[in-house]
Amino acid sequence: MSPLKELIFKRIAFGALTLAVISVLIFVGVELLPGDLAEAVLGQNATPETVAAFRKELKLDLPAHERYLAWLSDFVRGDFGNSLSNGRPIAGLIGWRFANSLFLAATAAAVAVPLSILLGILAALYRNSLFDRTISMVTLTMISFPEFFIAYILIAILSAELGLFPSISNINDQMPLWEKLYAVFLPCATLTMVVTAHMMRQTRASIINILGAPFIEMAKLKGLKRLRVVVVHAFPNALSPVINVVALNLAYLVVGVVIVEVVFVYPGLGQLLVDSVSKRDIPVVQAAGLIFATTYVLLNLLADVLAIISNPRLRNPK
Amino acid sequence: MAFWNLVRRSPWSARIGLAIIALNVFAAIFAPLIAPYGETEIVGDVWAPKSADHLLGTDQLGRDLLTRLIYGARNTIALAFVTTALSFLVGSLCGFFAATLGGWVDMLLSRIMDIIMAFPTLIFALMVLSVVGTSIPAMIVVIALLDSTRVFRLSRAVAMDIEVMEFVEAARLRGEGIWWIMRHEILPNAMPPLVAEFGLRFCFVFLFVASLSFLGLGIQPPTADWGSMVRENAGAITFGIFIPLWPAAAIALLTVGVNLVVDWFLHMASGLKE
């Protein structure tokens, strides 16, 4: 096997192991609950009948490893069981909410990725200029702010004062695309600001790192034009770290939607997860958590594999 | 006195950071003395505007906002500080162990930490809290354990560099035990990067605690806490009352302050090496 394939294979194997461990942890987490889950969750309503029904619902009467395998195979087939709080199938609760969350994250990514790569390259090329220092101060402040602070500032200015955008983003399938985009403007802007700050700083750092490498100095000393140095020599080497940065931030974005969804009462998976945690609707939490974690792990995996593939030094082994 | 000499030579950004931290710590320690009212005392109308009696107005139950902010500093900062300290205790101890013992201990600890780091932290915390129920001890332990993975990475890397030095070799040959080596040889040399990391981790933990409280899963009412104050007063903002911005701004201000000081510290630490 070529070293490139071997690296990719190892990374995918680690990703698969991580997913397996995560699913076991999520499953065992419920097992480790002190006392009986049924009584803990039912609380005041724990009559013998409700406890028995509850235990059957969660299949607590079977041995642990059988339950784990049954739970996992149901999960893979898209059957997440029933919600404890309203008894409805979880798949029906989750499907459209997850699509909504992905819509929000994708919209934010579509704005944030080009913006932050452009800003990052410009800041790296004109390092220590006024432009670079302003951008770096603004992004540093942005990173220090909690997401909900940025969100409420936007609401205060754009929604409460100017009345331009709705402070509650409610979307449904009947809406045409532009109405949906209008409805998610504020949550999308919040996410974009947070992610752009991170992504732009990392892009800038990795490009500066490459501009300082000996082969760039060599290219400059050969008398090559600045544009040629950047496009032919720096860019292919910068691609790998930049792709990595983008994929990592997409992973961050998918999880970052949780708080923003709560602020804007957006009908997404994050909102459902938080509600279910406070209601202690454990099957819903398990399903939503596993979906979030899987998406996150897969995007991280994608980041690493793309970084390996796009690295010219790994692609052309000696 | 050495500290004052350092401050005198510090850049303006670090001085602002130090001032912000000092203000917050002062408010946290002397909260009962400087707060105009009691923590949960209802003293006026709901969301009353700024006045001489209530400098920042009142909250959703008619409690004085400034008082709540001052007590909030105490609760939020203390909680974040304890959590960060616990995270450092676990993380650096495991990191030093992994580096000095090496072999399978190192392998095992590193793999466990890798897997925990592959899990999105907020989702992990939410899942644990849904199972064990929301309580402050549960929150401290969960966040500290999640955060200790980053401390582990750093302290292991630092300890690896120190571990190969001659003075550690000499201590080994003298027959010193692993505890003695960790305490007297590795810890003092690992201090500067760990102190800077403490600042950064504190910011992270602090924002995490604030986020969980904001989601209603952290500190519970009627205890004053910045994250839950934002949540409880969020409804006001659609009426053009900007009360939730105050606690949110307090969170942001302290984070910026700590970051400024950490930047200065890192700059100094790298300057000393050159």
Coordinates of C-alpha atoms in Angstrom, one line a residue:
Chain A
M1 CA 0.0 0.0 0.0
S2 CA 1.3 3.5 -0.8
P3 CA 2.0 5.6 2.3
L4 CA -0.8 8.0 1.2
K5 CA -3.4 5.3 1.2
E6 CA -2.1 3.9 4.4
L7 CA -2.4 7.3 6.1
I8 CA -5.9 7.7 4.9
F9 CA -6.9 4.2 5.9
K10 CA -5.5 4.7 9.4
R11 CA -7.4 8.0 9.8
I12 CA -10.7 6.4 8.6
A13 CA -10.1 3.4 11.0
F14 CA -9.7 5.9 13.9
G15 CA -12.9 7.7 12.8
A16 CA -14.8 4.4 12.8
L17 CA -13.4 3.5 16.2
T18 CA -14.3 7.0 17.6
L19 CA -17.9 6.5 16.3
A20 CA -18.1 3.1 17.9
V21 CA -16.8 4.4 21.2
I22 CA -19.2 7.3 21.1
S23 CA -22.2 5.1 20.5
V24 CA -21.2 2.8 23.4
L25 CA -20.7 5.9 25.7
I26 CA -24.1 7.3 24.8
F27 CA -25.6 3.9 25.5
V28 CA -23.7 3.2 28.7
G29 CA -24.3 6.7 30.0
V30 CA -27.9 5.8 30.5
E31 CA -26.9 2.5 32.1
L32 CA -24.7 4.1 34.7
L33 CA -27.5 6.3 36.0
P34 CA -27.6 6.0 39.8
G35 CA -30.7 4.1 40.9
D36 CA -33.4 3.1 38.4
L37 CA -33.8 5.2 35.4
A38 CA -37.5 4.7 35.3
E39 CA -38.0 6.0 38.8
A40 CA -35.6 8.9 38.3
V41 CA -37.3 10.1 35.2
L42 CA -40.9 9.5 36.3
G43 CA -40.3 11.1 39.7
Q44 CA -43.6 11.7 41.3
N45 CA -45.5 9.7 38.8
A46 CA -43.6 6.5 39.5
T47 CA -46.4 4.0 40.3
P48 CA -45.5 0.3 39.8
E49 CA -47.5 0.3 36.5
T50 CA -45.8 3.3 34.9
V51 CA -42.4 2.0 36.0
A52 CA -43.1 -1.4 34.4
A53 CA -44.3 0.3 31.2
F54 CA -41.3 2.6 31.1
R55 CA -38.9 -0.3 31.6
K56 CA -40.5 -2.1 28.7
E57 CA -40.4 1.0 26.5
L58 CA -36.6 1.3 27.0
K59 CA -36.2 -2.5 26.8
L60 CA -34.6 -2.4 30.3
D61 CA -35.6 -6.1 30.8
L62 CA -33.0 -7.4 28.3
P63 CA -29.3 -7.9 29.0
A64 CA -27.1 -4.9 28.2
H65 CA -25.2 -6.1 25.2
E66 CA -28.4 -7.3 23.4
R67 CA -30.0 -3.9 24.1
Y68 CA -27.0 -2.1 22.7
L69 CA -27.0 -4.1 19.4
A70 CA -30.7 -3.7 19.1
W71 CA -30.6 0.0 19.7
L72 CA -27.7 0.5 17.3
S73 CA -29.2 -1.5 14.5
D74 CA -32.6 0.3 14.9
F75 CA -30.7 3.6 14.9
V76 CA -28.8 2.8 11.7
R77 CA -32.1 1.8 10.0
G78 CA -33.6 5.2 11.1
D79 CA -35.9 3.9 13.8
F80 CA -35.1 5.9 16.9
G81 CA -37.8 4.6 19.2
N82 CA -40.5 6.8 20.8
S83 CA -40.2 10.0 22.7
L84 CA -40.9 9.7 26.5
S85 CA -42.7 13.0 26.8
N86 CA -45.3 12.6 24.1
G87 CA -44.9 9.0 22.9
R88 CA -44.5 10.0 19.2
P89 CA -41.8 8.3 17.1
I90 CA -38.5 10.2 17.4
A91 CA -37.7 9.8 13.7
G92 CA -40.6 12.1 12.9
L93 CA -39.5 14.7 15.4
I94 CA -35.9 14.7 14.2
G95 CA -36.0 14.4 10.4
W96 CA -37.2 17.9 9.4
R97 CA -35.5 19.6 12.3
F98 CA -32.2 18.2 11.3
A99 CA -32.8 19.4 7.7
N100 CA -33.6 22.9 9.1
S101 CA -30.4 22.8 11.2
L102 CA -28.3 21.8 8.1
F103 CA -30.0 24.6 6.1
L104 CA -29.0 27.2 8.7
A105 CA -25.4 25.8 8.9
A106 CA -25.1 25.6 5.1
T107 CA -26.3 29.1 4.6
A108 CA -23.8 30.4 7.1
A109 CA -21.0 28.4 5.6
A110 CA -21.8 29.6 2.1
V111 CA -21.2 33.2 3.3
A112 CA -18.4 32.5 5.8
V113 CA -16.1 30.3 3.8
P114 CA -15.3 32.6 0.8
L115 CA -15.3 35.6 3.1
S116 CA -12.9 34.3 5.6
I117 CA -10.5 32.8 3.0
L118 CA -10.4 36.1 1.2
L119 CA -9.9 38.1 4.4
G120 CA -7.3 35.6 5.6
I121 CA -5.2 35.8 2.4
L122 CA -5.4 39.6 2.2
A123 CA -4.4 39.9 5.9
A124 CA -1.5 37.5 5.4
L125 CA -0.3 39.3 2.2
Y126 CA -0.5 42.7 3.8
R127 CA 0.8 41.6 7.2
N128 CA 1.1 44.3 9.9
S129 CA -0.7 46.8 7.7
L130 CA -3.5 48.9 9.2
F131 CA -6.0 46.5 7.5
D132 CA -4.4 43.4 9.0
R133 CA -4.3 44.9 12.5
T134 CA -7.9 46.1 12.4
I135 CA -9.1 42.8 11.2
S136 CA -7.1 40.9 13.7
M137 CA -8.4 43.0 16.6
V138 CA -12.0 42.7 15.4
T139 CA -11.8 38.9 15.1
L140 CA -10.0 38.5 18.5
T141 CA -12.9 40.4 20.1
M142 CA -15.4 38.3 18.2
I143 CA -13.8 35.1 19.5
S144 CA -14.0 36.3 23.1
F145 CA -17.7 37.0 22.8
P146 CA -20.3 34.3 23.6
E147 CA -22.5 33.5 20.6
F148 CA -25.6 34.8 22.4
F149 CA -24.0 38.2 23.0
I150 CA -23.4 38.7 19.3
A151 CA -26.9 37.4 18.6
Y152 CA -28.6 39.8 21.0
I153 CA -26.6 42.8 19.8
L154 CA -27.8 42.0 16.3
I155 CA -31.4 41.6 17.5
A156 CA -31.1 44.9 19.5
I157 CA -29.9 46.9 16.5
L158 CA -31.4 45.2 13.4
S159 CA -34.6 43.9 14.9
A160 CA -35.7 46.0 17.9
E161 CA -34.3 49.4 16.9
L162 CA -34.5 49.3 13.1
G163 CA -37.1 46.6 12.6
L164 CA -35.4 45.2 9.5
F165 CA -35.4 41.5 10.4
P166 CA -37.5 39.2 12.5
S167 CA -36.0 38.4 16.0
I168 CA -37.7 35.0 15.9
S169 CA -36.8 32.9 12.8
N170 CA -39.6 30.5 12.1
I171 CA -39.4 28.6 8.8
N172 CA -41.5 25.9 7.2
D173 CA -41.5 23.9 4.0
Q174 CA -44.2 26.0 2.4
M175 CA -42.0 29.1 2.3
P176 CA -40.2 30.0 -0.9
L177 CA -36.4 30.0 -0.6
W178 CA -36.0 33.8 -0.4
E179 CA -38.5 34.0 2.4
K180 CA -36.5 31.3 4.3
L181 CA -33.3 33.2 3.7
Y182 CA -34.9 36.4 5.0
A183 CA -36.1 34.6 8.1
V184 CA -32.7 33.1 8.9
F185 CA -30.8 36.3 8.2
L186 CA -30.0 37.1 11.9
P187 CA -29.1 33.6 13.1
C188 CA -27.1 33.2 9.9
A189 CA -25.3 36.5 10.4
T190 CA -24.4 35.5 14.0
L191 CA -23.0 32.2 13.0
T192 CA -21.1 33.8 10.1
M193 CA -19.5 36.3 12.4
V194 CA -18.3 33.7 14.9
V195 CA -17.1 31.2 12.3
T196 CA -15.4 33.8 10.1
A197 CA -13.4 35.1 13.0
H198 CA -12.0 31.6 13.7
M199 CA -11.5 30.6 10.1
M200 CA -10.0 33.9 9.0
R201 CA -7.4 33.8 11.8
Q202 CA -6.4 30.2 11.0
T203 CA -6.2 30.9 7.3
R204 CA -4.0 33.9 7.9
A205 CA -1.7 31.9 10.2
S206 CA -1.3 29.0 7.8
I207 CA -0.5 31.3 4.8
I208 CA 2.0 33.3 6.8
N209 CA 3.6 30.1 7.8
I210 CA 4.0 29.1 4.2
L211 CA 5.2 32.5 3.0
G212 CA 8.0 32.2 5.5
A213 CA 9.1 28.8 4.2
P214 CA 12.5 28.5 2.5
F215 CA 11.1 27.5 -0.9
I216 CA 9.1 30.8 -1.1
E217 CA 12.3 32.7 -0.3
M218 CA 14.0 30.7 -3.1
A219 CA 11.3 31.6 -5.6
K220 CA 11.6 35.3 -4.6
L221 CA 15.4 35.2 -4.9
K222 CA 15.1 33.6 -8.4
G223 CA 13.4 36.9 -9.3
L224 CA 9.9 35.5 -9.9
K225 CA 7.0 37.9 -10.0
R226 CA 5.0 38.3 -6.8
L227 CA 1.8 37.0 -8.4
R228 CA 3.6 33.9 -9.7
V229 CA 5.2 33.2 -6.3
V230 CA 1.7 33.4 -4.7
V231 CA -0.2 31.4 -7.3
V232 CA 2.2 28.7 -8.3
H233 CA 4.4 28.3 -5.3
A234 CA 2.5 29.3 -2.2
F235 CA -1.1 28.4 -3.1
P236 CA -0.7 24.6 -3.7
N237 CA 1.0 24.3 -0.3
A238 CA -1.4 26.5 1.4
L239 CA -4.4 24.6 0.0
S240 CA -4.0 21.7 2.4
P241 CA -4.1 23.7 5.7
V242 CA -6.9 25.9 4.3
I243 CA -9.1 23.0 3.3
N244 CA -8.4 21.5 6.8
V245 CA -9.4 24.8 8.5
V246 CA -12.6 25.0 6.4
A247 CA -13.7 21.4 7.2
L248 CA -12.9 21.8 10.9
N249 CA -15.0 25.0 11.1
L250 CA -17.9 23.3 9.3
A251 CA -17.8 20.7 12.0
Y252 CA -17.8 23.5 14.6
L253 CA -20.7 25.2 12.7
V254 CA -22.9 22.1 12.9
V255 CA -22.6 22.0 16.7
G256 CA -22.5 25.8 17.0
V257 CA -26.1 26.0 15.8
V258 CA -27.4 24.8 19.1
I259 CA -27.1 28.1 21.0
V260 CA -28.1 30.2 18.1
E261 CA -31.2 28.1 17.5
V262 CA -32.2 28.6 21.1
V263 CA -31.7 32.4 20.8
F264 CA -33.8 32.7 17.7
V265 CA -36.3 30.0 18.6
Y266 CA -35.4 28.3 15.3
P267 CA -37.1 24.9 14.7
G268 CA -33.9 22.9 14.5
L269 CA -32.3 19.8 16.0
G270 CA -30.3 21.9 18.6
Q271 CA -33.5 23.5 20.0
L272 CA -35.0 20.0 20.3
L273 CA -31.9 18.6 22.0
V274 CA -31.9 21.4 24.6
D275 CA -35.6 21.1 25.3
S276 CA -35.3 17.3 25.6
V277 CA -32.4 17.7 28.1
S278 CA -34.4 19.9 30.4
K279 CA -37.4 17.5 30.0
R280 CA -35.0 14.5 30.5
D281 CA -36.5 12.9 27.5
I282 CA -33.5 10.5 27.2
P283 CA -34.3 8.6 24.0
V284 CA -34.6 11.9 22.1
V285 CA -31.4 13.2 23.7
Q286 CA -29.6 10.0 22.7
A287 CA -30.8 10.2 19.1
A288 CA -30.2 13.9 18.6
G289 CA -26.8 13.6 20.4
L290 CA -25.7 10.7 18.3
I291 CA -26.7 12.5 15.1
F292 CA -24.8 15.7 16.1
A293 CA -21.8 13.7 17.2
T294 CA -21.7 11.6 14.0
T295 CA -21.9 14.7 11.8
Y296 CA -19.1 16.3 13.8
V297 CA -16.9 13.2 13.7
L298 CA -17.5 12.7 10.0
L299 CA -16.7 16.3 9.1
N300 CA -13.5 16.1 11.2
L301 CA -12.6 12.9 9.4
L302 CA -13.3 14.6 6.1
A303 CA -11.0 17.5 7.1
D304 CA -8.1 15.2 7.9
V305 CA -8.5 13.1 4.7
L306 CA -8.8 16.2 2.5
A307 CA -5.7 17.6 4.2
I308 CA -3.8 14.4 3.5
I309 CA -4.9 14.2 -0.1
S310 CA -4.3 17.9 -0.9
N311 CA -0.8 17.9 0.6
P312 CA 1.6 17.8 -2.3
R313 CA 4.4 16.4 -0.2
L314 CA 2.3 13.4 0.7
R315 CA 0.8 13.0 -2.8
N316 CA 4.2 12.7 -4.5
P317 CA 6.3 10.5 -2.3
K318 CA 9.9 10.2 -3.2
Chain B
M1 CA 7.0 44.3 44.2
A2 CA 8.4 42.4 41.2
F3 CA 4.8 42.3 40.0
W4 CA 4.5 46.1 40.1
N5 CA 7.7 46.5 38.1
L6 CA 6.3 44.2 35.5
V7 CA 3.1 46.1 35.3
R8 CA 5.0 49.4 34.9
R9 CA 6.7 48.0 31.8
S10 CA 3.5 46.3 30.4
P11 CA 1.8 47.5 27.2
W12 CA -1.5 49.4 27.5
S13 CA -3.5 46.4 26.3
A14 CA -2.3 44.3 29.2
R15 CA -3.1 47.1 31.7
I16 CA -6.6 47.3 30.5
G17 CA -6.9 43.5 30.8
L18 CA -5.5 43.6 34.4
A19 CA -7.9 46.4 35.3
I20 CA -10.9 44.4 34.0
I21 CA -9.8 41.3 35.9
A22 CA -9.1 43.3 39.1
L23 CA -12.6 45.0 38.9
N24 CA -14.3 41.6 38.4
V25 CA -12.4 39.9 41.3
F26 CA -13.1 42.9 43.5
A27 CA -16.8 42.7 42.7
A28 CA -16.8 38.9 43.3
I29 CA -15.1 39.1 46.7
F30 CA -16.9 42.0 48.2
A31 CA -20.3 41.5 46.5
P32 CA -22.3 41.7 49.8
L33 CA -20.6 44.9 50.8
I34 CA -20.8 46.9 47.5
A35 CA -24.1 45.6 46.1
P36 CA -26.9 48.2 46.8
Y37 CA -29.6 45.5 47.5
G38 CA -29.8 41.8 48.4
E39 CA -29.2 39.1 45.8
T40 CA -32.8 38.0 45.4
E41 CA -34.5 41.1 46.9
I42 CA -37.4 42.4 44.8
V43 CA -37.1 46.2 45.0
G44 CA -39.1 47.7 42.1
D45 CA -41.2 47.2 39.0
V46 CA -40.5 44.7 36.3
W47 CA -37.9 46.0 33.8
A48 CA -37.9 49.5 35.4
P49 CA -35.7 51.9 33.4
K50 CA -32.5 53.4 34.8
S51 CA -32.9 55.7 37.8
A52 CA -30.9 57.0 40.7
D53 CA -32.2 54.1 42.9
H54 CA -31.5 51.5 40.2
L55 CA -28.5 52.5 38.2
L56 CA -29.0 49.9 35.5
G57 CA -32.8 49.4 36.0
T58 CA -34.4 46.2 37.2
D59 CA -34.9 42.7 35.9
Q60 CA -37.8 40.5 34.9
L61 CA -38.9 40.1 38.6
G62 CA -38.1 43.6 39.7
R63 CA -34.8 42.9 41.2
D64 CA -32.0 45.5 41.0
L65 CA -29.9 44.6 37.9
L66 CA -26.6 46.1 39.2
T67 CA -26.9 44.0 42.4
R68 CA -27.6 40.9 40.3
L69 CA -24.6 41.7 38.1
I70 CA -22.3 42.0 41.1
Y71 CA -23.5 38.8 42.7
G72 CA -23.4 37.2 39.2
A73 CA -19.7 38.0 39.1
R74 CA -19.2 36.1 42.3
N75 CA -21.1 33.0 41.3
T76 CA -20.1 32.7 37.6
I77 CA -16.4 33.5 38.2
A78 CA -16.1 31.2 41.2
L79 CA -17.7 28.3 39.4
A80 CA -15.5 28.8 36.3
F81 CA -12.4 29.1 38.4
V82 CA -13.1 25.9 40.4
T83 CA -13.8 24.0 37.2
T84 CA -10.6 25.2 35.5
A85 CA -8.6 24.3 38.6
L86 CA -10.0 20.8 38.6
S87 CA -9.4 20.4 34.9
F88 CA -5.8 21.4 35.4
L89 CA -5.4 19.0 38.3
V90 CA -6.6 16.1 36.3
G91 CA -5.2 17.1 32.9
S92 CA -1.6 18.0 34.0
L93 CA -1.3 15.1 36.4
C94 CA -2.3 12.6 33.6
G95 CA -0.1 14.5 31.1
F96 CA 3.0 14.4 33.4
F97 CA 2.3 10.7 34.2
A98 CA 2.0 9.9 30.5
A99 CA 5.3 11.7 29.7
T100 CA 7.4 10.3 32.6
L101 CA 6.1 6.7 32.5
G102 CA 5.8 6.4 28.7
G103 CA 5.0 3.0 27.2
W104 CA 1.5 1.6 27.5
V105 CA 0.4 4.2 30.1
D106 CA 1.1 6.9 27.6
M107 CA -0.5 5.1 24.7
L108 CA -3.7 4.3 26.7
L109 CA -4.1 7.8 28.2
S110 CA -3.4 9.5 24.8
R111 CA -5.9 7.4 22.9
I112 CA -8.6 7.9 25.6
M113 CA -8.0 11.7 25.4
D114 CA -8.1 11.6 21.6
I115 CA -11.5 9.9 21.6
I116 CA -12.9 12.4 24.1
M117 CA -11.6 15.3 22.1
A118 CA -13.3 13.9 18.9
F119 CA -16.6 14.3 20.7
P120 CA -18.2 17.8 20.4
T121 CA -18.0 19.2 23.9
L122 CA -21.4 20.9 24.1
I123 CA -23.2 17.8 22.9
F124 CA -21.3 15.6 25.4
A125 CA -22.1 17.9 28.3
L126 CA -25.8 18.1 27.3
M127 CA -26.1 14.3 27.1
V128 CA -24.4 13.8 30.5
L129 CA -26.6 16.4 32.1
S130 CA -29.7 14.8 30.7
V131 CA -28.8 11.6 32.3
V132 CA -27.5 12.7 35.8
G133 CA -29.8 15.8 35.9
T134 CA -28.7 19.4 36.0
S135 CA -26.8 20.2 39.1
I136 CA -23.7 22.4 39.8
P137 CA -21.4 19.5 40.9
A138 CA -22.4 17.5 37.8
M139 CA -21.6 20.5 35.6
I140 CA -18.3 21.2 37.3
V141 CA -17.1 17.6 36.9
V142 CA -18.3 17.3 33.2
I143 CA -16.8 20.5 32.0
A144 CA -13.6 19.9 34.0
L145 CA -13.2 16.4 32.5
L146 CA -13.9 17.5 28.9
D147 CA -11.5 20.4 29.3
S148 CA -8.8 18.4 30.9
T149 CA -8.1 16.7 27.5
R150 CA -6.6 20.0 26.2
V151 CA -4.6 20.4 29.4
F152 CA -3.4 16.8 29.0
R153 CA -2.1 17.5 25.4
L154 CA -0.2 20.5 26.4
S155 CA 1.3 19.3 29.7
R156 CA 2.3 16.0 28.1
A157 CA 4.1 17.8 25.2
V158 CA 5.8 20.1 27.6
A159 CA 6.8 17.3 30.0
M160 CA 8.2 15.3 27.1
D161 CA 10.6 18.1 26.3
I162 CA 11.7 18.4 30.0
E163 CA 11.8 14.7 30.5
V164 CA 14.9 14.2 28.2
M165 CA 16.9 16.9 30.0
E166 CA 20.1 15.9 31.9
F167 CA 18.8 17.1 35.3
V168 CA 15.8 14.6 35.0
E169 CA 18.3 11.9 34.0
A170 CA 20.4 12.8 37.0
A171 CA 17.4 12.7 39.4
R172 CA 16.5 9.3 38.0
L173 CA 20.0 8.0 38.5
R174 CA 20.0 9.3 42.1
G175 CA 17.0 7.0 42.6
E176 CA 14.3 9.6 43.0
G177 CA 10.7 8.4 42.7
I178 CA 8.3 9.5 40.0
W179 CA 6.4 11.8 42.3
W180 CA 9.6 13.6 43.4
I181 CA 10.6 14.1 39.7
M182 CA 7.2 15.4 38.7
R183 CA 7.0 17.7 41.7
H184 CA 10.6 19.1 41.7
E185 CA 11.9 18.8 38.2
I186 CA 9.0 18.8 35.7
L187 CA 6.4 21.1 37.4
P188 CA 8.7 24.1 37.9
N189 CA 10.0 24.0 34.4
A190 CA 6.5 23.5 32.9
M191 CA 5.0 26.4 34.8
P192 CA 5.2 29.3 32.2
P193 CA 3.3 27.5 29.4
L194 CA 0.8 26.1 31.9
V195 CA 0.1 29.5 33.5
A196 CA -0.7 30.9 30.0
E197 CA -2.8 27.9 29.2
F198 CA -4.7 28.4 32.5
G199 CA -5.8 31.8 31.3
L200 CA -7.0 30.4 28.0
R201 CA -8.7 27.4 29.5
F202 CA -10.4 29.7 32.0
C203 CA -11.9 31.8 29.2
F204 CA -13.1 28.6 27.5
V205 CA -14.6 27.1 30.7
F206 CA -16.2 30.5 31.6
L207 CA -17.9 30.8 28.2
F208 CA -19.0 27.1 28.5
V209 CA -20.5 27.7 32.0
A210 CA -22.2 30.8 30.7
S211 CA -23.6 29.0 27.7
L212 CA -25.0 26.1 29.7
S213 CA -26.6 28.5 32.1
F214 CA -28.0 30.4 29.2
L215 CA -29.6 27.2 27.9
G216 CA -31.1 26.8 31.4
L217 CA -29.0 23.8 32.2
G218 CA -26.4 25.4 34.5
I219 CA -26.8 27.5 37.6
Q220 CA -30.5 27.5 38.6
P221 CA -32.6 30.5 39.8
P222 CA -32.8 32.4 42.0
T223 CA -29.0 32.4 42.2
A224 CA -27.6 35.3 40.2
D225 CA -25.5 34.2 37.3
W226 CA -24.6 36.1 34.1
G227 CA -25.6 33.3 31.6
S228 CA -29.1 32.7 33.2
M229 CA -29.6 36.5 33.6
V230 CA -29.4 36.8 29.8
R231 CA -31.8 33.9 29.3
E232 CA -34.3 35.2 31.9
N233 CA -34.4 38.7 30.5
A234 CA -34.2 37.7 26.8
G235 CA -37.9 38.6 26.3
A236 CA -37.2 42.2 27.1
I237 CA -35.2 42.9 24.0
T238 CA -38.1 42.7 21.6
F239 CA -39.6 45.6 23.6
G240 CA -36.5 47.6 22.9
I241 CA -35.3 47.1 26.5
F242 CA -31.6 46.1 26.3
I243 CA -31.3 44.6 29.8
P244 CA -30.0 41.1 28.6
L245 CA -27.1 42.9 26.9
W246 CA -25.6 43.9 30.3
P247 CA -24.8 40.4 31.7
A248 CA -23.8 39.3 28.2
A249 CA -21.5 42.3 27.9
A250 CA -20.0 41.4 31.4
I251 CA -19.2 37.9 30.1
A252 CA -17.6 39.3 26.9
L253 CA -15.6 42.0 28.9
L254 CA -14.0 39.5 31.3
T255 CA -13.1 37.1 28.5
V256 CA -11.5 39.9 26.5
G257 CA -9.6 41.1 29.7
V258 CA -8.2 37.6 30.4
N259 CA -7.2 37.2 26.7
L260 CA -5.3 40.5 26.8
V261 CA -3.3 39.5 29.8
V262 CA -2.6 36.0 28.4
D263 CA -1.3 37.6 25.2
W264 CA 1.0 39.8 27.2
F265 CA 2.2 36.8 29.3
L266 CA 2.9 34.7 26.2
H267 CA 4.8 37.6 24.6
M268 CA 6.9 37.9 27.7
A269 CA 7.5 34.2 28.0
S270 CA 8.6 34.0 24.4
G271 CA 10.8 37.1 24.9
L272 CA 12.6 35.5 27.8
K273 CA 13.6 32.5 25.8
E274 CA 15.2 34.5 23.0

